[in-house]
Coordinates of C-alpha atoms and ligand atoms in Angstrom, one line a residue:
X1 CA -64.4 -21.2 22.6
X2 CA -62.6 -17.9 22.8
X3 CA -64.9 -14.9 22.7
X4 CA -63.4 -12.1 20.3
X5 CA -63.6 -8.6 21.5
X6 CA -65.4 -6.8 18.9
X7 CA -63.9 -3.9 19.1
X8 CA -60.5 -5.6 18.3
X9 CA -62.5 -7.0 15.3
X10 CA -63.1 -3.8 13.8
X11 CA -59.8 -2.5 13.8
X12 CA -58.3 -5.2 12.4
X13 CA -61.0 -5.2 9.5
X14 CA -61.0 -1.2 9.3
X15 CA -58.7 1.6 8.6
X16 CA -59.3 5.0 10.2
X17 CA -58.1 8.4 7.7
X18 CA -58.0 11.4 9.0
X19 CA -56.9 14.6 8.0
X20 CA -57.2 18.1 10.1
X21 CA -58.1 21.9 8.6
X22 CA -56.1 24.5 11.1
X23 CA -57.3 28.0 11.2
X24 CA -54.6 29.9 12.9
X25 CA -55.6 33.5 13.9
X26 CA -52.6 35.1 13.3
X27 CA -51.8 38.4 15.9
X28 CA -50.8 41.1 13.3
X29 CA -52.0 45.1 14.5
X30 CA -54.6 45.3 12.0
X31 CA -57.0 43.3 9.8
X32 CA -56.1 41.2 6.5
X33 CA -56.9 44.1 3.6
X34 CA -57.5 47.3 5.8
X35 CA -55.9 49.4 8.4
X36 CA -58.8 48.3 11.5
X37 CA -57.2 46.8 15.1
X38 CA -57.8 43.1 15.5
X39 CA -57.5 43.5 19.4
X40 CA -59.9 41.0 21.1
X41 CA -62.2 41.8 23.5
X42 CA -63.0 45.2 22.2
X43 CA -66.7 46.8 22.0
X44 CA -69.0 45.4 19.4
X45 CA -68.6 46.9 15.7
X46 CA -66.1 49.4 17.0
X47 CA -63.3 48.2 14.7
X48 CA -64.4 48.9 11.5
X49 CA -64.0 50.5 8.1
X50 CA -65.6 50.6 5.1
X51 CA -63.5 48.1 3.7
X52 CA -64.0 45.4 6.2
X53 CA -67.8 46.2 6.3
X54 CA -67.6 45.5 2.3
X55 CA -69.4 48.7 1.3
X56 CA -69.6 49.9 -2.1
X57 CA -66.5 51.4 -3.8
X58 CA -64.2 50.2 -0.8
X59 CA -61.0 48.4 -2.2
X60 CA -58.7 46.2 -0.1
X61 CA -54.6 46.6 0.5
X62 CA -53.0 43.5 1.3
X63 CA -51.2 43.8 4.6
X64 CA -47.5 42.6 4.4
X65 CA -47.3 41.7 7.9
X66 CA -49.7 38.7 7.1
X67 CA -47.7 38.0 4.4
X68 CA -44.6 37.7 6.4
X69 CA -46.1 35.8 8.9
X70 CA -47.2 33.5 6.5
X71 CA -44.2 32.7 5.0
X72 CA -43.0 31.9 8.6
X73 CA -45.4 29.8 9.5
X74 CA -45.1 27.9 5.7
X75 CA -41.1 27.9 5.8
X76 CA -41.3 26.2 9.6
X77 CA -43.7 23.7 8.4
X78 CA -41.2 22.6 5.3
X79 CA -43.4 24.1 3.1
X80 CA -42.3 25.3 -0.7
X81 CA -43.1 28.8 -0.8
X82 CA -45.0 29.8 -4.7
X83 CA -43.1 32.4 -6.7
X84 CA -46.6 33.6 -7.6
X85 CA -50.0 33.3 -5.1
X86 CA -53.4 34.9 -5.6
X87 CA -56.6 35.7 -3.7
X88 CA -60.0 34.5 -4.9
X89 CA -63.3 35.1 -3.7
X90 CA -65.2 32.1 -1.8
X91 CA -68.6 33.5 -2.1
X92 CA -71.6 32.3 0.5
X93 CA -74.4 34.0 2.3
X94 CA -73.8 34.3 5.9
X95 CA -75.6 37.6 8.4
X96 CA -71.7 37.6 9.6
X97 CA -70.0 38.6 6.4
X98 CA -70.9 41.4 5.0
X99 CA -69.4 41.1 1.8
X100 CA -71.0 37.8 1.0
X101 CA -67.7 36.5 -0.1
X102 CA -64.1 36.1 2.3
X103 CA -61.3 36.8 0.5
X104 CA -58.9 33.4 0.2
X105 CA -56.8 31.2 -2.0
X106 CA -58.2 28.8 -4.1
X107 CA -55.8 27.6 -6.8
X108 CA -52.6 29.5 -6.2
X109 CA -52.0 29.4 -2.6
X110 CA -49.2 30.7 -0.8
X111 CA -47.5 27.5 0.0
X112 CA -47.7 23.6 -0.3
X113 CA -46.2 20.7 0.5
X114 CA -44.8 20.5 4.2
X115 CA -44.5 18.1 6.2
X116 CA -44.5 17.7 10.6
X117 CA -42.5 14.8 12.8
X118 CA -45.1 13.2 15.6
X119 CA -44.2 10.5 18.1
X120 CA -46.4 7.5 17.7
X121 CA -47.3 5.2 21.0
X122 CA -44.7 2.5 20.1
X123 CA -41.8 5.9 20.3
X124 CA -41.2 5.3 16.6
X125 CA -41.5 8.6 14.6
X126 CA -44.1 9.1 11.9
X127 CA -44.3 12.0 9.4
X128 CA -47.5 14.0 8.5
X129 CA -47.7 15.9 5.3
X130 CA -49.0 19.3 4.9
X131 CA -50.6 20.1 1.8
X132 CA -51.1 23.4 1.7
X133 CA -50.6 27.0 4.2
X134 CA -53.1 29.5 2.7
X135 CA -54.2 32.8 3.6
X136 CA -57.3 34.2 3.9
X137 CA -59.5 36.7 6.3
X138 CA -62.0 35.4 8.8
X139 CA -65.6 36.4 9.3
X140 CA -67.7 38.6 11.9
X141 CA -69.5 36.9 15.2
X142 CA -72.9 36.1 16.0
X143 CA -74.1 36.6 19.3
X144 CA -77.5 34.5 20.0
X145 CA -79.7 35.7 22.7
X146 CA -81.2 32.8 25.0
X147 CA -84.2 35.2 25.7
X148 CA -84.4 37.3 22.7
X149 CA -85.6 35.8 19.7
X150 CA -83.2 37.8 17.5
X151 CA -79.1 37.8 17.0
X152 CA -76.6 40.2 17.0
X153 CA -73.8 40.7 14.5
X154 CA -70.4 41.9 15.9
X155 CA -67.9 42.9 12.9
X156 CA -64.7 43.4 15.0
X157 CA -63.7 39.6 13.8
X158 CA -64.4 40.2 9.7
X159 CA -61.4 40.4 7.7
X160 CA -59.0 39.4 10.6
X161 CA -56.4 37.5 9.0
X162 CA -56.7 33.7 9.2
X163 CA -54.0 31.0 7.9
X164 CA -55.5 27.6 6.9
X165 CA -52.9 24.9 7.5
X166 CA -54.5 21.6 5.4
X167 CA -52.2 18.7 6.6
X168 CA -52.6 15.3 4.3
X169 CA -54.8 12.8 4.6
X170 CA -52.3 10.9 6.6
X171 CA -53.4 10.4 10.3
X172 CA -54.8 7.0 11.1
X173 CA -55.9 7.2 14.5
X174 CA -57.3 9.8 17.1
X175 CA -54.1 9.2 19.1
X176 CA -52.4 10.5 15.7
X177 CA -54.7 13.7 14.9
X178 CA -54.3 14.8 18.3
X179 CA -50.1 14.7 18.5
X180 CA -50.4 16.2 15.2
X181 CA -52.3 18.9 16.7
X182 CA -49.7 18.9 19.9
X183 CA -46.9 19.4 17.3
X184 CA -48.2 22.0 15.3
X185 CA -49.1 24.3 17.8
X186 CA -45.3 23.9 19.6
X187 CA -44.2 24.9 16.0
X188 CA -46.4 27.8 15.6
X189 CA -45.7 29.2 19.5
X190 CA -42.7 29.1 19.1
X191 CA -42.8 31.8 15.7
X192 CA -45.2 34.5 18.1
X193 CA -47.3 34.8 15.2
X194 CA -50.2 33.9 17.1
X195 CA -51.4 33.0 20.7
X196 CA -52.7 30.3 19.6
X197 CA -55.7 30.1 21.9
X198 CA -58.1 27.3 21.3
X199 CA -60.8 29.4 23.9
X200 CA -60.4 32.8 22.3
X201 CA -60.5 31.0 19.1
X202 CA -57.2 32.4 17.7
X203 CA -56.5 28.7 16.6
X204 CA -59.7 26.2 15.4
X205 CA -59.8 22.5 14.1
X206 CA -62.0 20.9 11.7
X207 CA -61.5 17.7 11.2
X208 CA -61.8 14.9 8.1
X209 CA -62.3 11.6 8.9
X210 CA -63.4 8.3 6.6
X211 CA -62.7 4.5 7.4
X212 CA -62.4 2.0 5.1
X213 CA -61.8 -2.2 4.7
X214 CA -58.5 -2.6 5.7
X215 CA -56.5 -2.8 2.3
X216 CA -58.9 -0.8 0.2
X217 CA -57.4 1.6 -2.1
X218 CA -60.3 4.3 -2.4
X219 CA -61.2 6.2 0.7
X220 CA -64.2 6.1 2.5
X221 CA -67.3 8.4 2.5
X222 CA -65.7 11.7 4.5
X223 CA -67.3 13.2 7.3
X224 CA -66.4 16.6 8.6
X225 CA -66.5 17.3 12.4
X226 CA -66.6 20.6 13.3
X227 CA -67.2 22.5 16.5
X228 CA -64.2 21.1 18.5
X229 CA -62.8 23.7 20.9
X230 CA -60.3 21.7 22.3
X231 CA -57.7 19.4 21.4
X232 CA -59.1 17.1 23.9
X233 CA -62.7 17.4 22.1
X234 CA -60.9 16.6 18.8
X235 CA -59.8 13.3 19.9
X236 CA -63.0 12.3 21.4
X237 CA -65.1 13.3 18.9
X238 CA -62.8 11.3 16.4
X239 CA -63.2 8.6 19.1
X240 CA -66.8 8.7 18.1
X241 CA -67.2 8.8 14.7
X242 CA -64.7 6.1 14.1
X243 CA -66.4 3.6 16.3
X244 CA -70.1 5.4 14.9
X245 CA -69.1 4.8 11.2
X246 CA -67.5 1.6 11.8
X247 CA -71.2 0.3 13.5
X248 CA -73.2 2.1 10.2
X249 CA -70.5 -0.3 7.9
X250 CA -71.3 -3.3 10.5
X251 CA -74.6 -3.0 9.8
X252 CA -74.5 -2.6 6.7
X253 CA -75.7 0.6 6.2
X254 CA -74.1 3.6 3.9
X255 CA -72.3 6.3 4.6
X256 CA -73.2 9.9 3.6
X257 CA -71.0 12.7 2.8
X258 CA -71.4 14.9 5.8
X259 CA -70.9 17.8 8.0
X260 CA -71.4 16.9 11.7
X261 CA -70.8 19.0 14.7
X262 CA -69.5 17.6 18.1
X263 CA -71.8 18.0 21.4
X264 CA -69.6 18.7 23.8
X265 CA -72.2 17.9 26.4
X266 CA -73.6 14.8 25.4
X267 CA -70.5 13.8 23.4
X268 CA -71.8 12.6 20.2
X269 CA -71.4 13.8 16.7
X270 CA -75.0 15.4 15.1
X271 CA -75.9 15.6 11.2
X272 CA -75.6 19.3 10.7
X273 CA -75.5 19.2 7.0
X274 CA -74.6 17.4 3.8
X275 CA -71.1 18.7 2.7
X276 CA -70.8 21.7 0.1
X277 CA -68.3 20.8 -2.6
X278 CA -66.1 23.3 -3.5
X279 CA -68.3 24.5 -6.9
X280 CA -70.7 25.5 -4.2
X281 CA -69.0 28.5 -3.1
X282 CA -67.9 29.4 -7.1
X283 CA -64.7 30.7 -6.3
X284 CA -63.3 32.6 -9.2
X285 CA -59.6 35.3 -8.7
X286 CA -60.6 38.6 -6.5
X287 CA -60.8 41.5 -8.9
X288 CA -59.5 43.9 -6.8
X289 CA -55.9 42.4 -5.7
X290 CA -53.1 41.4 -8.5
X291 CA -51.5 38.2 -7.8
X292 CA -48.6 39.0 -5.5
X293 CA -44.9 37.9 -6.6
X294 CA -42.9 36.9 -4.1
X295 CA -39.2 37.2 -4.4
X296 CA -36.4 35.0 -3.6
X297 CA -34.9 37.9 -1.1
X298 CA -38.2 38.5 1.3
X299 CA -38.2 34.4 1.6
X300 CA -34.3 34.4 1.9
X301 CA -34.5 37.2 4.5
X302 CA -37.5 35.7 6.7
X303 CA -35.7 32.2 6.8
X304 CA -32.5 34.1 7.8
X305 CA -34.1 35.5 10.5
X306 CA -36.8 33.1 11.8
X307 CA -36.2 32.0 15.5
X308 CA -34.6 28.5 16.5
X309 CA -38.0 26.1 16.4
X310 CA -38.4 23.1 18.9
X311 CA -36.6 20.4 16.9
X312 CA -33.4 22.2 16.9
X313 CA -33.4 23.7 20.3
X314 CA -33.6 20.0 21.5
X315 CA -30.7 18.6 19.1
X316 CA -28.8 22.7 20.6
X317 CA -29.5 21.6 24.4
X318 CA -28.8 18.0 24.1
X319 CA -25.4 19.3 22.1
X320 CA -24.6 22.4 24.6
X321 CA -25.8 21.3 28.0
X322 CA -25.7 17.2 27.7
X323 CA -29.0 16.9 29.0
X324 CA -30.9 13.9 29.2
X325 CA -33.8 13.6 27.2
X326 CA -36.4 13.8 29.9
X327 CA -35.1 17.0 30.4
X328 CA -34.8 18.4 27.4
X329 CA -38.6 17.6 26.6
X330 CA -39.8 19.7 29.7
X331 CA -37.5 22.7 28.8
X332 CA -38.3 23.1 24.7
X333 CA -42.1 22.2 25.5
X334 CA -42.2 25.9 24.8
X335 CA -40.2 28.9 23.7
X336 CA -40.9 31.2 27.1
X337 CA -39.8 28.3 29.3
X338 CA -36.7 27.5 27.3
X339 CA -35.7 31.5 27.4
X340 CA -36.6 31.5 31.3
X341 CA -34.6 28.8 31.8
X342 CA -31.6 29.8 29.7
X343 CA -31.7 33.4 31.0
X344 CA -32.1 32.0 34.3
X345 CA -28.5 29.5 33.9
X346 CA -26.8 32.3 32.4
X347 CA -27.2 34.9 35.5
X348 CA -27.1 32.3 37.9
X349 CA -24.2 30.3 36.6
X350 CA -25.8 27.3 38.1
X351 CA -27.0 25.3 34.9
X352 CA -27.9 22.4 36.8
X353 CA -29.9 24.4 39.7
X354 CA -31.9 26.4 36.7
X355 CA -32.8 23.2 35.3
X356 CA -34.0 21.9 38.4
X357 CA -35.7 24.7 40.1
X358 CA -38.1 25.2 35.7
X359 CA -38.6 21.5 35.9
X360 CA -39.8 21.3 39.5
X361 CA -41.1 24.4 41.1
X362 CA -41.9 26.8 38.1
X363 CA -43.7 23.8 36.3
X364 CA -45.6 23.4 39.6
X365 CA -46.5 27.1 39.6
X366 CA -47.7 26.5 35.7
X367 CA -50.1 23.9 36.8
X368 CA -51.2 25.0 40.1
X369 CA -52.2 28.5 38.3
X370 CA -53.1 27.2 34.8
X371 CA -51.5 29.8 33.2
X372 CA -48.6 30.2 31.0
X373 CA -44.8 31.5 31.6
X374 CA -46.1 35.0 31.0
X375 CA -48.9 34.7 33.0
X376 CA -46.1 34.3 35.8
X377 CA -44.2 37.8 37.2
X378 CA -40.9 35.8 37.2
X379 CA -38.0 37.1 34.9
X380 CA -34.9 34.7 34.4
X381 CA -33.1 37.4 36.8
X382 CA -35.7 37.1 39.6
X383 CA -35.4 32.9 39.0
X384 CA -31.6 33.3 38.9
X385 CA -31.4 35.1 42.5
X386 CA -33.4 32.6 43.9
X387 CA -31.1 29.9 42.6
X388 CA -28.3 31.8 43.8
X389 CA -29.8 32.1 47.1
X390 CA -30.6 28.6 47.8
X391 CA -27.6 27.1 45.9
X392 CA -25.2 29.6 47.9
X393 CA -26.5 28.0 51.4
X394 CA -28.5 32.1 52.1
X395 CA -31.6 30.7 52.4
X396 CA -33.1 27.2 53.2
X397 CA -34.8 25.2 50.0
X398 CA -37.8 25.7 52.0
X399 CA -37.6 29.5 52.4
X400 CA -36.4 29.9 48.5
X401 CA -39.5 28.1 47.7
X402 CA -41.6 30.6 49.7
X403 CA -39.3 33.8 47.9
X404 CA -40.3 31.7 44.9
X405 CA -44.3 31.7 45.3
X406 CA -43.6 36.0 46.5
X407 CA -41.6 36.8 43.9
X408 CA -44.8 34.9 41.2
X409 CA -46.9 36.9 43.0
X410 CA -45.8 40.3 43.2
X411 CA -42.9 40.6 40.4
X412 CA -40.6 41.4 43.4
X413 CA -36.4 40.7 43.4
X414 CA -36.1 38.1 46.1
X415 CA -32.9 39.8 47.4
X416 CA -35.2 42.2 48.7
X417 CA -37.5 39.7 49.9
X418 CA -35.1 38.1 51.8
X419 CA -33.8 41.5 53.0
X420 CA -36.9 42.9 54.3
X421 CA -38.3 39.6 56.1
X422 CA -34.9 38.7 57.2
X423 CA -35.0 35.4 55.7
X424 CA -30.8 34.5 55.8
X425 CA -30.4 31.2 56.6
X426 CA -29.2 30.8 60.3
X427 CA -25.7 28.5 59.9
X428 CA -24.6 30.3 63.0
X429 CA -24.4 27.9 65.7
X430 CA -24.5 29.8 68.8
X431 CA -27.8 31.2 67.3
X432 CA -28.9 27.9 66.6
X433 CA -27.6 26.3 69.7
X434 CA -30.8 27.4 71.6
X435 CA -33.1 25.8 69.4
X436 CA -31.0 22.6 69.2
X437 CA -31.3 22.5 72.8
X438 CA -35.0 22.9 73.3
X439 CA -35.8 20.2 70.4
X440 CA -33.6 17.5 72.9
X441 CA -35.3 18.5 75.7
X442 CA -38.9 18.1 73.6
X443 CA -38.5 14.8 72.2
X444 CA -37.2 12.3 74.2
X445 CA -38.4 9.7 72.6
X446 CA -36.7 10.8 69.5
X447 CA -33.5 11.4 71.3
X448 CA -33.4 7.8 72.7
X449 CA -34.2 6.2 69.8
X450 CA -31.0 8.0 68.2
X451 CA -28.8 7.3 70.8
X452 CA -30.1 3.5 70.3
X453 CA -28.8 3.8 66.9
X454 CA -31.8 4.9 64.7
X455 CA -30.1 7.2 62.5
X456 CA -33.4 8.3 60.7
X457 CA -34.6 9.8 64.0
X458 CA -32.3 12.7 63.7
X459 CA -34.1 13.5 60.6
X460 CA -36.9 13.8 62.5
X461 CA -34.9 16.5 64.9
X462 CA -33.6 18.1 62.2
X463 CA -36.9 18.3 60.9
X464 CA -38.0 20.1 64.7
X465 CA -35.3 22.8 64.3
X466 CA -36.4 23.7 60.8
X467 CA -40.1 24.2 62.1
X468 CA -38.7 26.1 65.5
X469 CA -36.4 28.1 62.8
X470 CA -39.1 29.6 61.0
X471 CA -37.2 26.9 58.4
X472 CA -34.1 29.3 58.6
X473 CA -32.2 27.0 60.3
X474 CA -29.4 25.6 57.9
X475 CA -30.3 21.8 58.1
X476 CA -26.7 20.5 57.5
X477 CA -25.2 22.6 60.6
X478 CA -28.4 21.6 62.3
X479 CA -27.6 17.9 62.0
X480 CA -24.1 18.5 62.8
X481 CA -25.0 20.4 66.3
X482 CA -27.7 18.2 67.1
X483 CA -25.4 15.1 66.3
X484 CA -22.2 16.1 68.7
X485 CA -25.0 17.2 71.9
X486 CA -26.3 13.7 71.4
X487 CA -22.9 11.6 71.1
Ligands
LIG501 ZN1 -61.5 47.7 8.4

């Protein structure tokens, strides 16, 4: 009898839905309805005003800026933009919002129906609808003592502006949410409206997921995770409640309408609460803002102006450059390391090199550091020289790597590295005649085996006069003097 995985069961009897809530911290100067810096990292309840501490008599001003980059983010996402949007009050007690109500859009939001391209596992392409782009303003902090048995309230955060990107209902996997998430944050790096920093949480998930029979038209009894701080927490956490609700249905118990939050330490999904419906936070239209119109011309001239997105600098490179696809993926993954590497080609003139020397070495630097193209001191012109250098024969690969790693370091042109340390590749042969010499006389062995007819031994020479070289030695006129001593 063949035993049935049960696992494989379950999917085949259930259906996974999931759908994602974004909150994008968007990096405007100042705060959503007041004039206050939203610079992280400042001193507690230092940037402040009597508008963002909702005190009596205080009326908000709706920054354009947030506006703009609203429409941005909406128009890259496909979105519709509305002729008319307006701001309502979600009202809820909470010590970190002083007003008792954040400022958002309810009914008449400032865009809908978008739509982003994932890659499912199979390589077939799946589209994921977004239902709405709002705007709204975030809330203060809390800081919890361990030892204290009070909090503190920090008020830098409240009424820095937020966009909530809703996607559809239209994920049905974990594998799904999370390319989703992949996708949507390429999209919105490459607009630099945000940094779009999970840890700094500049960009949060919440995520909606239900299963049902397999066929069933209604949905399933959603359950909200939040507490996710990474994208890799999102999946796993998704991981969880599918196979979690799938065992409650299994045993035939029933579902509940939920909030849970993700442990990160024990990771599991806890109760936190049974979900509010939207009634509960009586929303009704803010009193003191109009609804905004927004006219034809600001859309027209945002769109004009918005910056190539990933999709088309792929279908541009692929056009321009004929690059293979592999490629291409690794040099659009983001804007900086697309504008590095163009900048780069262009000074360089050495397409092919630049492409080579992002994929390999500067990718390496990436990881090794963990950081990001601007956490790197390399401009396309310091790249470039290094290409230029290497591809030119001046200095060894292996010393251009080292100018490489200096020039990371220290923001330093690598012509003057070179300079200074005397790096020049030696092609010279009298100066290299020595070192050929002493690299016979060393390695006999070596020697004999070559004269035998191992050709891969003079690799291995080759190899000795690099090392003896301080790896100056140019390793094509070191073959070629180590192969007419030896012959
Ligand atoms: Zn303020």
């Amino acid at each position: 009898m063949v035993k049935v995985d049960s696992d494989m069961t379950d999917h085949t009897r259930y259906e996974t839905v999931i759908g994602l809530e974004v909150h994008l911290q968007l990096n405007t100067r100042t705060k959503t309805f007041c004039g206050c810096s939203i610079k992280f990292g400042a001193e507690p309840n230092t940037q402040v005003c009597p508008v963002c501490l909702g005190l009596p008599g205080s009326l908000p001003v709706f920054n354009r800026e947030v506006l703009n980059s609203g429409i941005k983010v909406a128009l890259s996402l496909g979105c519709d933009i509305q002729k008319t949007m307006k701001f309502d009050r979600k009202n809820y007690y909470y010590p970190d919002l002083p007003k008792n109500y954040q400022i958002s859009q309810y009914d008449q939001p400032l865009s809908g129906r978008g739509k982003i391209g994932i890659k499912l596992e199979d390589g077939t392409r799946k589209e994921i609808g977004i239902t709405r782009v709002h705007i709204e303003e975030d809330a203060g902090k809390l800081l919890h003592s361990e030892t204290d048995s009070y909090s503190l309230v920090d008020l830098n955060r409240t009424g820095t502006p937020l966009l909530e990107i809703v996607s559809e209902p239209d994920m049905r996997s974990p594998y799904e949410a999370y390319e989703y998430l992949v996708k949507l944050k390429q999209v919105l790096k490459y607009l630099d409206v945000s940094d779009c920093n999970m840890e700094e949480g500049s960009l949060r998930c919440d995520a909606n997921i239900s299963i049902r029979k397999r066929g069933a038209r209604e949905f399933g009894k959603k359950v909200e995770i939040k507490n996710m701080n990474s994208f890799k927490a999102v999946r796993e956490g998704l991981l969880f409640e599918e196979e979690r609700q799938r065992e409650e249905l299994e045993e035939g118990r029933e579902l509940t309408q939920e909030t849970r939050l993700w442990d990160e330490d024990k990771r599991v999904t806890v109760s936190m609460r049974s979900k509010e419906a939207s009634h509960d936070y009586r929303y009704f239209p803010e009193p003191d803002l109009v609804p905004f119109e927004i006219s034809a011309d600001l859309v027209d001239g945002i769109r004009r102006a918005m910056p190539e997105g990933p999709e088309e600098k792929k279908i541009r490179f692929a056009a321009e450059y004929g690059m293979g696809e592999k490629d291409i993926e690794v040099l659009t993954a983001e804007k900086d390391i697309a504008d590095l590497f163009e900048g780069a080609a262009g000074l360089s003139g050495d397409r092919t090199g630049a492409c080579n020397w992002v994929k390999g070495e500067v990718m390496m630097h990436l990881k090794e550091r963990e950081t990001d193209v601007k956490g790197l001191k390399l401009s396309p012109g310091n790249l470039a020289q290094v290409i230029k250098l290497a591809g030119e024969g001046k200095i060894s690969n292996l010393v251009a790597k080292e100018v490489l790693r200096e020039s990371i370091d220290t923001g330093r042109d690598p012509y003057s590295i070179v300079k200074d340390k005397g790096l020049e590749q030696v092609s010279n042969a009298d100066a290299l005649g020595e070192i050929v010499s002493k690299v016979i006389r060393e390695n006999e062995r070596s020697v004999s085996d070559f004269r035998k007819g191992k050709d891969a031994a003079l690799g291995f020479l080759v190899g000795q006069v690099m090392k003896l070289s301080g790896g100056k030695a140019n390793p094509k006129v070191a073959g070629e003097l180590l192969r007419k001593a030896l012959t």
